[in-house]
């Protein structure tokens, strides 16, 4: 059986979210074009990129709103590696911003670089986010995700545990630790986290997929099939047949 499909955790939703603190800061500086540029990202990323670059030319390379919109536009154009560099540059330049704001943008850099497959850069970005907000569970979860994608399961388990110490009810962190324990040969420990994740979100496709994989690792084929059938059923009922977890479940059921 092939390796697990990692939870499809909507990185794009995180990346395309405007930075509220940045929007406020730009509004105070009298730069309304930031909001206009953000609105354009979803409609026409190429035009949004051109607008962001024009804003930089007009106001200088240090223009924070332009850099943020530029990064979001680059993501919309599937240029994730460039987007990661732009997010990171922005976070580095915001030396007068508070730690929460800079950490948020470092994390966006980490997510972009993760999508681009630039693991070392992604981890560096998350290291910076965690250094500024060490009690924020989300950033440990993000770094755990990056490590899991790269196959560093020990690191993923450690970071997921750090996240869960700060937020015990994070389904994503539970699934990451479950996957790590399963991959490291501790399926019984994995089952505890997988069951908790399903209890928190009974119809979550990723949670059911992972629990099925844990059951399979334990030699419990009946319960593995039951979980994967539930994934395909819920996916069909909710119009998500193309979801990665649904496709993975269909593949496992066909084996």
Short mmCIF file of N, CA and C in Angstrom, two decimals, residues 109-245:
data_model
loop_
_atom_site.label_atom_id
_atom_site.label_comp_id
_atom_site.label_asym_id
_atom_site.label_seq_id
_atom_site.Cartn_x
_atom_site.Cartn_y
_atom_site.Cartn_z
N UNK A 109 5.02 32.81 4.13
CA UNK A 109 6.21 32.43 3.37
C UNK A 109 6.45 30.93 3.50
N UNK A 110 6.30 30.41 4.72
CA UNK A 110 6.51 28.98 4.94
C UNK A 110 5.53 28.14 4.13
N UNK A 111 4.27 28.54 4.11
CA UNK A 111 3.28 27.78 3.35
C UNK A 111 3.56 27.84 1.85
N UNK A 112 3.94 29.01 1.36
CA UNK A 112 4.24 29.15 -0.07
C UNK A 112 5.42 28.27 -0.46
N UNK A 113 6.48 28.32 0.34
CA UNK A 113 7.66 27.52 0.04
C UNK A 113 7.36 26.04 0.17
N UNK A 114 6.45 25.68 1.08
CA UNK A 114 6.06 24.28 1.21
C UNK A 114 5.39 23.80 -0.07
N UNK A 115 4.50 24.61 -0.60
CA UNK A 115 3.82 24.26 -1.86
C UNK A 115 4.84 24.15 -2.99
N UNK A 116 5.86 25.00 -2.97
CA UNK A 116 6.88 25.00 -4.01
C UNK A 116 7.86 23.84 -3.86
N UNK A 117 7.82 23.16 -2.72
CA UNK A 117 8.75 22.08 -2.48
C UNK A 117 10.10 22.54 -1.94
N UNK A 118 10.18 23.80 -1.51
CA UNK A 118 11.42 24.34 -0.96
C UNK A 118 11.42 24.14 0.55
N UNK A 119 11.69 22.91 0.96
CA UNK A 119 11.51 22.51 2.36
C UNK A 119 12.38 23.31 3.32
N UNK A 120 13.66 23.44 3.01
CA UNK A 120 14.56 24.15 3.92
C UNK A 120 14.12 25.60 4.13
N UNK A 121 13.72 26.25 3.05
CA UNK A 121 13.27 27.63 3.16
C UNK A 121 11.98 27.72 3.95
N UNK A 122 11.08 26.75 3.73
CA UNK A 122 9.81 26.75 4.46
C UNK A 122 10.05 26.60 5.96
N UNK A 123 10.95 25.69 6.34
CA UNK A 123 11.24 25.50 7.76
C UNK A 123 11.88 26.75 8.35
N UNK A 124 12.76 27.37 7.59
CA UNK A 124 13.39 28.62 8.08
C UNK A 124 12.33 29.69 8.33
N UNK A 125 11.36 29.79 7.44
CA UNK A 125 10.30 30.78 7.62
C UNK A 125 9.49 30.48 8.87
N UNK A 126 9.15 29.20 9.08
CA UNK A 126 8.39 28.84 10.27
C UNK A 126 9.23 29.00 11.53
N UNK A 127 10.53 28.74 11.44
CA UNK A 127 11.41 29.01 12.60
C UNK A 127 11.29 30.46 13.03
N UNK A 128 11.26 31.36 12.06
CA UNK A 128 11.13 32.79 12.37
C UNK A 128 9.78 33.12 12.98
N UNK A 129 8.72 32.50 12.46
CA UNK A 129 7.39 32.73 13.03
C UNK A 129 7.34 32.27 14.48
N UNK A 130 7.88 31.08 14.74
CA UNK A 130 7.86 30.52 16.10
C UNK A 130 8.73 31.35 17.04
N UNK A 131 9.86 31.87 16.56
CA UNK A 131 10.72 32.69 17.40
C UNK A 131 9.98 33.93 17.89
N UNK A 132 9.06 34.43 17.08
CA UNK A 132 8.33 35.65 17.45
C UNK A 132 7.06 35.36 18.23
N UNK A 133 6.44 34.21 17.98
CA UNK A 133 5.21 33.84 18.69
C UNK A 133 5.32 32.40 19.17
N UNK A 134 6.16 32.14 20.18
CA UNK A 134 6.42 30.76 20.60
C UNK A 134 5.24 30.05 21.24
N UNK A 135 4.20 30.77 21.59
CA UNK A 135 3.03 30.13 22.20
C UNK A 135 1.89 29.93 21.22
N UNK A 136 2.13 30.23 19.95
CA UNK A 136 1.09 30.09 18.92
C UNK A 136 1.16 28.70 18.29
N UNK A 137 0.14 27.88 18.55
CA UNK A 137 0.15 26.49 18.09
C UNK A 137 0.19 26.37 16.56
N UNK A 138 -0.44 27.31 15.88
CA UNK A 138 -0.56 27.23 14.42
C UNK A 138 0.79 27.11 13.73
N UNK A 139 1.79 27.78 14.25
CA UNK A 139 3.08 27.79 13.57
C UNK A 139 3.83 26.48 13.76
N UNK A 140 3.64 25.83 14.90
CA UNK A 140 4.21 24.49 15.07
C UNK A 140 3.52 23.50 14.14
N UNK A 141 2.22 23.66 13.98
CA UNK A 141 1.48 22.80 13.06
C UNK A 141 1.98 22.99 11.63
N UNK A 142 2.20 24.24 11.25
CA UNK A 142 2.71 24.51 9.91
C UNK A 142 4.07 23.88 9.68
N UNK A 143 4.95 23.99 10.66
CA UNK A 143 6.28 23.40 10.51
C UNK A 143 6.19 21.88 10.51
N UNK A 144 5.28 21.32 11.32
CA UNK A 144 5.08 19.86 11.31
C UNK A 144 4.62 19.40 9.93
N UNK A 145 3.74 20.17 9.30
CA UNK A 145 3.23 19.82 7.97
C UNK A 145 4.37 19.78 6.96
N UNK A 146 5.23 20.79 7.02
CA UNK A 146 6.37 20.84 6.09
C UNK A 146 7.26 19.62 6.29
N UNK A 147 7.55 19.29 7.54
CA UNK A 147 8.42 18.15 7.82
C UNK A 147 7.77 16.83 7.38
N UNK A 148 6.47 16.73 7.55
CA UNK A 148 5.77 15.51 7.12
C UNK A 148 5.84 15.35 5.61
N UNK A 149 5.64 16.43 4.88
CA UNK A 149 5.70 16.37 3.43
C UNK A 149 7.07 15.90 2.96
N UNK A 150 8.11 16.30 3.69
CA UNK A 150 9.47 15.93 3.31
C UNK A 150 9.89 14.57 3.85
N UNK A 151 9.00 13.92 4.63
CA UNK A 151 9.31 12.61 5.17
C UNK A 151 10.07 12.63 6.47
N UNK A 152 10.21 13.78 7.09
CA UNK A 152 10.88 13.89 8.40
C UNK A 152 9.83 13.64 9.48
N UNK A 153 9.52 12.36 9.71
CA UNK A 153 8.41 12.02 10.59
C UNK A 153 8.73 12.27 12.06
N UNK A 154 9.99 12.11 12.46
CA UNK A 154 10.35 12.43 13.85
C UNK A 154 10.12 13.91 14.11
N UNK A 155 10.59 14.74 13.19
CA UNK A 155 10.40 16.18 13.34
C UNK A 155 8.93 16.57 13.31
N UNK A 156 8.17 15.91 12.42
CA UNK A 156 6.74 16.20 12.33
C UNK A 156 6.03 15.84 13.63
N UNK A 157 6.39 14.69 14.20
CA UNK A 157 5.76 14.28 15.46
C UNK A 157 6.09 15.25 16.58
N UNK A 158 7.33 15.69 16.65
CA UNK A 158 7.74 16.61 17.70
C UNK A 158 6.99 17.94 17.59
N UNK A 159 6.92 18.48 16.37
CA UNK A 159 6.23 19.76 16.20
C UNK A 159 4.72 19.63 16.42
N UNK A 160 4.13 18.52 15.97
CA UNK A 160 2.70 18.32 16.20
C UNK A 160 2.41 18.23 17.69
N UNK A 161 3.32 17.59 18.43
CA UNK A 161 3.15 17.51 19.89
C UNK A 161 3.23 18.89 20.53
N UNK A 162 4.15 19.72 20.05
CA UNK A 162 4.25 21.09 20.56
C UNK A 162 2.96 21.86 20.28
N UNK A 163 2.41 21.66 19.10
CA UNK A 163 1.16 22.34 18.76
C UNK A 163 0.03 21.87 19.66
N UNK A 164 -0.04 20.55 19.89
CA UNK A 164 -1.11 20.01 20.72
C UNK A 164 -0.98 20.38 22.18
N UNK A 165 0.24 20.63 22.63
CA UNK A 165 0.43 21.11 24.00
C UNK A 165 -0.19 22.48 24.19
N UNK A 166 -0.28 23.23 23.09
CA UNK A 166 -0.86 24.58 23.14
C UNK A 166 -2.33 24.59 22.73
N UNK A 167 -2.72 23.66 21.87
CA UNK A 167 -4.11 23.56 21.43
C UNK A 167 -4.45 22.08 21.26
N UNK A 168 -4.95 21.43 22.31
CA UNK A 168 -5.20 19.98 22.26
C UNK A 168 -6.31 19.58 21.30
N UNK A 169 -7.07 20.54 20.80
CA UNK A 169 -8.23 20.21 19.97
C UNK A 169 -8.05 20.62 18.52
N UNK A 170 -6.81 20.57 18.04
CA UNK A 170 -6.53 20.89 16.65
C UNK A 170 -6.56 19.62 15.82
N UNK A 171 -7.59 19.42 14.98
CA UNK A 171 -7.65 18.20 14.16
C UNK A 171 -6.42 18.03 13.27
N UNK A 172 -5.93 19.12 12.70
CA UNK A 172 -4.78 19.02 11.82
C UNK A 172 -3.56 18.50 12.58
N UNK A 173 -3.31 19.04 13.76
CA UNK A 173 -2.16 18.59 14.55
C UNK A 173 -2.32 17.14 14.96
N UNK A 174 -3.53 16.75 15.32
CA UNK A 174 -3.79 15.35 15.67
C UNK A 174 -3.50 14.42 14.50
N UNK A 175 -3.93 14.82 13.31
CA UNK A 175 -3.70 13.98 12.13
C UNK A 175 -2.23 13.90 11.77
N UNK A 176 -1.52 15.00 11.93
CA UNK A 176 -0.09 14.98 11.65
C UNK A 176 0.65 14.07 12.63
N UNK A 177 0.29 14.14 13.91
CA UNK A 177 0.95 13.25 14.87
C UNK A 177 0.54 11.81 14.64
N UNK A 178 -0.70 11.59 14.27
CA UNK A 178 -1.14 10.23 13.95
C UNK A 178 -0.34 9.67 12.79
N UNK A 179 -0.22 10.45 11.71
CA UNK A 179 0.52 9.98 10.54
C UNK A 179 1.98 9.71 10.90
N UNK A 180 2.55 10.60 11.72
CA UNK A 180 3.95 10.41 12.12
C UNK A 180 4.13 9.13 12.92
N UNK A 181 3.27 8.92 13.90
CA UNK A 181 3.38 7.70 14.71
C UNK A 181 3.15 6.44 13.87
N UNK A 182 2.23 6.53 12.94
CA UNK A 182 1.98 5.38 12.06
C UNK A 182 3.20 5.08 11.20
N UNK A 183 3.78 6.12 10.63
CA UNK A 183 4.94 5.94 9.77
C UNK A 183 6.16 5.46 10.57
N UNK A 184 6.23 5.84 11.83
CA UNK A 184 7.36 5.46 12.68
C UNK A 184 7.16 4.10 13.35
N UNK A 185 6.01 3.47 13.09
CA UNK A 185 5.78 2.13 13.62
C UNK A 185 5.07 2.07 14.95
N UNK A 186 4.28 3.11 15.26
CA UNK A 186 3.51 3.13 16.51
C UNK A 186 2.03 3.31 16.20
N UNK A 187 1.41 2.32 15.57
CA UNK A 187 0.02 2.49 15.14
C UNK A 187 -0.98 2.63 16.28
N UNK A 188 -0.70 2.01 17.43
CA UNK A 188 -1.65 2.15 18.53
C UNK A 188 -1.69 3.58 19.05
N UNK A 189 -0.52 4.21 19.14
CA UNK A 189 -0.50 5.62 19.52
C UNK A 189 -1.18 6.46 18.45
N UNK A 190 -0.97 6.09 17.20
CA UNK A 190 -1.61 6.82 16.10
C UNK A 190 -3.12 6.73 16.18
N UNK A 191 -3.64 5.56 16.57
CA UNK A 191 -5.09 5.38 16.63
C UNK A 191 -5.74 6.31 17.64
N UNK A 192 -5.06 6.58 18.74
CA UNK A 192 -5.61 7.50 19.75
C UNK A 192 -5.86 8.87 19.12
N UNK A 193 -4.88 9.38 18.40
CA UNK A 193 -5.02 10.70 17.78
C UNK A 193 -6.03 10.67 16.64
N UNK A 194 -6.01 9.60 15.84
CA UNK A 194 -6.95 9.51 14.72
C UNK A 194 -8.39 9.45 15.23
N UNK A 195 -8.63 8.68 16.29
CA UNK A 195 -9.98 8.61 16.86
C UNK A 195 -10.43 9.97 17.39
N UNK A 196 -9.51 10.68 18.04
CA UNK A 196 -9.86 12.00 18.57
C UNK A 196 -10.18 12.96 17.44
N UNK A 197 -9.41 12.91 16.35
CA UNK A 197 -9.67 13.79 15.22
C UNK A 197 -11.03 13.51 14.61
N UNK A 198 -11.39 12.23 14.47
CA UNK A 198 -12.70 11.87 13.92
C UNK A 198 -13.82 12.28 14.87
N UNK A 199 -13.58 12.15 16.17
CA UNK A 199 -14.59 12.58 17.15
C UNK A 199 -14.84 14.08 17.04
N UNK A 200 -13.77 14.85 16.83
CA UNK A 200 -13.92 16.30 16.71
C UNK A 200 -14.61 16.67 15.40
N UNK A 201 -14.31 15.93 14.33
CA UNK A 201 -14.89 16.24 13.01
C UNK A 201 -15.31 14.92 12.36
N UNK A 202 -16.51 14.43 12.72
CA UNK A 202 -16.93 13.08 12.29
C UNK A 202 -16.99 12.86 10.78
N UNK A 203 -17.23 13.90 10.02
CA UNK A 203 -17.35 13.75 8.57
C UNK A 203 -16.15 14.29 7.81
N UNK A 204 -15.06 14.53 8.52
CA UNK A 204 -13.88 15.09 7.86
C UNK A 204 -13.20 14.00 7.02
N UNK A 205 -13.00 14.27 5.75
CA UNK A 205 -12.46 13.26 4.84
C UNK A 205 -11.03 12.87 5.21
N UNK A 206 -10.21 13.85 5.54
CA UNK A 206 -8.82 13.56 5.88
C UNK A 206 -8.72 12.74 7.17
N UNK A 207 -9.56 13.06 8.14
CA UNK A 207 -9.53 12.32 9.41
C UNK A 207 -9.94 10.87 9.21
N UNK A 208 -10.97 10.65 8.43
CA UNK A 208 -11.43 9.28 8.18
C UNK A 208 -10.41 8.50 7.34
N UNK A 209 -9.81 9.17 6.38
CA UNK A 209 -8.78 8.52 5.58
C UNK A 209 -7.62 8.07 6.46
N UNK A 210 -7.15 8.96 7.31
CA UNK A 210 -6.01 8.64 8.19
C UNK A 210 -6.38 7.51 9.14
N UNK A 211 -7.58 7.55 9.72
CA UNK A 211 -7.93 6.47 10.64
C UNK A 211 -7.99 5.13 9.93
N UNK A 212 -8.45 5.16 8.68
CA UNK A 212 -8.44 3.93 7.90
C UNK A 212 -7.04 3.40 7.70
N UNK A 213 -6.09 4.30 7.46
CA UNK A 213 -4.70 3.89 7.30
C UNK A 213 -4.13 3.31 8.60
N UNK A 214 -4.54 3.89 9.73
CA UNK A 214 -4.09 3.36 11.01
C UNK A 214 -4.68 1.97 11.25
N UNK A 215 -5.97 1.82 10.96
CA UNK A 215 -6.58 0.49 11.11
C UNK A 215 -5.85 -0.53 10.24
N UNK A 216 -5.53 -0.13 9.02
CA UNK A 216 -4.82 -1.04 8.12
C UNK A 216 -3.46 -1.42 8.70
N UNK A 217 -2.75 -0.43 9.27
CA UNK A 217 -1.45 -0.71 9.87
C UNK A 217 -1.57 -1.67 11.05
N UNK A 218 -2.71 -1.66 11.71
CA UNK A 218 -2.97 -2.56 12.84
C UNK A 218 -3.47 -3.93 12.40
N UNK A 219 -3.64 -4.10 11.08
CA UNK A 219 -4.14 -5.37 10.56
C UNK A 219 -5.65 -5.51 10.64
N UNK A 220 -6.34 -4.39 10.88
CA UNK A 220 -7.81 -4.39 11.00
C UNK A 220 -8.41 -3.93 9.68
N UNK A 221 -8.47 -4.84 8.71
CA UNK A 221 -8.93 -4.47 7.38
C UNK A 221 -10.40 -4.07 7.36
N UNK A 222 -11.21 -4.71 8.18
CA UNK A 222 -12.64 -4.41 8.18
C UNK A 222 -12.89 -2.94 8.53
N UNK A 223 -12.27 -2.46 9.60
CA UNK A 223 -12.47 -1.07 10.00
C UNK A 223 -11.78 -0.10 9.04
N UNK A 224 -10.68 -0.53 8.44
CA UNK A 224 -10.03 0.31 7.44
C UNK A 224 -10.97 0.53 6.25
N UNK A 225 -11.57 -0.56 5.77
CA UNK A 225 -12.51 -0.44 4.64
C UNK A 225 -13.72 0.42 5.01
N UNK A 226 -14.18 0.27 6.26
CA UNK A 226 -15.35 1.04 6.70
C UNK A 226 -15.03 2.54 6.67
N UNK A 227 -13.85 2.91 7.13
CA UNK A 227 -13.47 4.33 7.12
C UNK A 227 -13.32 4.84 5.69
N UNK A 228 -12.70 4.07 4.83
CA UNK A 228 -12.49 4.54 3.46
C UNK A 228 -13.81 4.61 2.69
N UNK A 229 -14.72 3.67 2.97
CA UNK A 229 -16.04 3.75 2.36
C UNK A 229 -16.78 5.00 2.83
N UNK A 230 -16.62 5.34 4.11
CA UNK A 230 -17.24 6.56 4.64
C UNK A 230 -16.67 7.78 3.94
N UNK A 231 -15.37 7.79 3.67
CA UNK A 231 -14.77 8.92 2.94
C UNK A 231 -15.44 9.09 1.59
N UNK A 232 -15.56 8.00 0.84
CA UNK A 232 -16.14 8.12 -0.51
C UNK A 232 -17.62 8.50 -0.44
N UNK A 233 -18.33 7.98 0.55
CA UNK A 233 -19.75 8.30 0.68
C UNK A 233 -19.95 9.78 1.02
N UNK A 234 -19.23 10.27 2.04
CA UNK A 234 -19.39 11.67 2.43
C UNK A 234 -18.92 12.60 1.31
N UNK A 235 -17.88 12.20 0.60
CA UNK A 235 -17.39 13.03 -0.50
C UNK A 235 -18.45 13.17 -1.58
N UNK A 236 -19.09 12.04 -1.91
CA UNK A 236 -20.13 12.08 -2.95
C UNK A 236 -21.34 12.88 -2.49
N UNK A 237 -21.73 12.72 -1.24
CA UNK A 237 -22.91 13.41 -0.70
C UNK A 237 -22.70 14.92 -0.64
N UNK A 238 -21.47 15.35 -0.51
CA UNK A 238 -21.18 16.78 -0.36
C UNK A 238 -20.52 17.40 -1.58
N UNK A 239 -20.53 16.67 -2.69
CA UNK A 239 -19.97 17.22 -3.92
C UNK A 239 -18.47 17.38 -3.91
N UNK A 240 -17.78 16.51 -3.17
CA UNK A 240 -16.32 16.61 -3.07
C UNK A 240 -15.64 15.34 -3.59
N UNK A 241 -16.18 14.77 -4.63
CA UNK A 241 -15.62 13.53 -5.15
C UNK A 241 -14.19 13.70 -5.65
N UNK A 242 -13.84 14.94 -6.01
CA UNK A 242 -12.49 15.20 -6.48
C UNK A 242 -11.50 15.52 -5.38
N UNK A 243 -11.94 15.52 -4.15
CA UNK A 243 -11.05 15.81 -3.01
C UNK A 243 -9.93 14.78 -2.98
N UNK A 244 -8.69 15.19 -2.68
CA UNK A 244 -7.57 14.23 -2.66
C UNK A 244 -7.81 13.04 -1.73
N UNK A 245 -8.45 13.28 -0.59
CA UNK A 245 -8.71 12.17 0.34
C UNK A 245 -9.69 11.18 -0.27
#
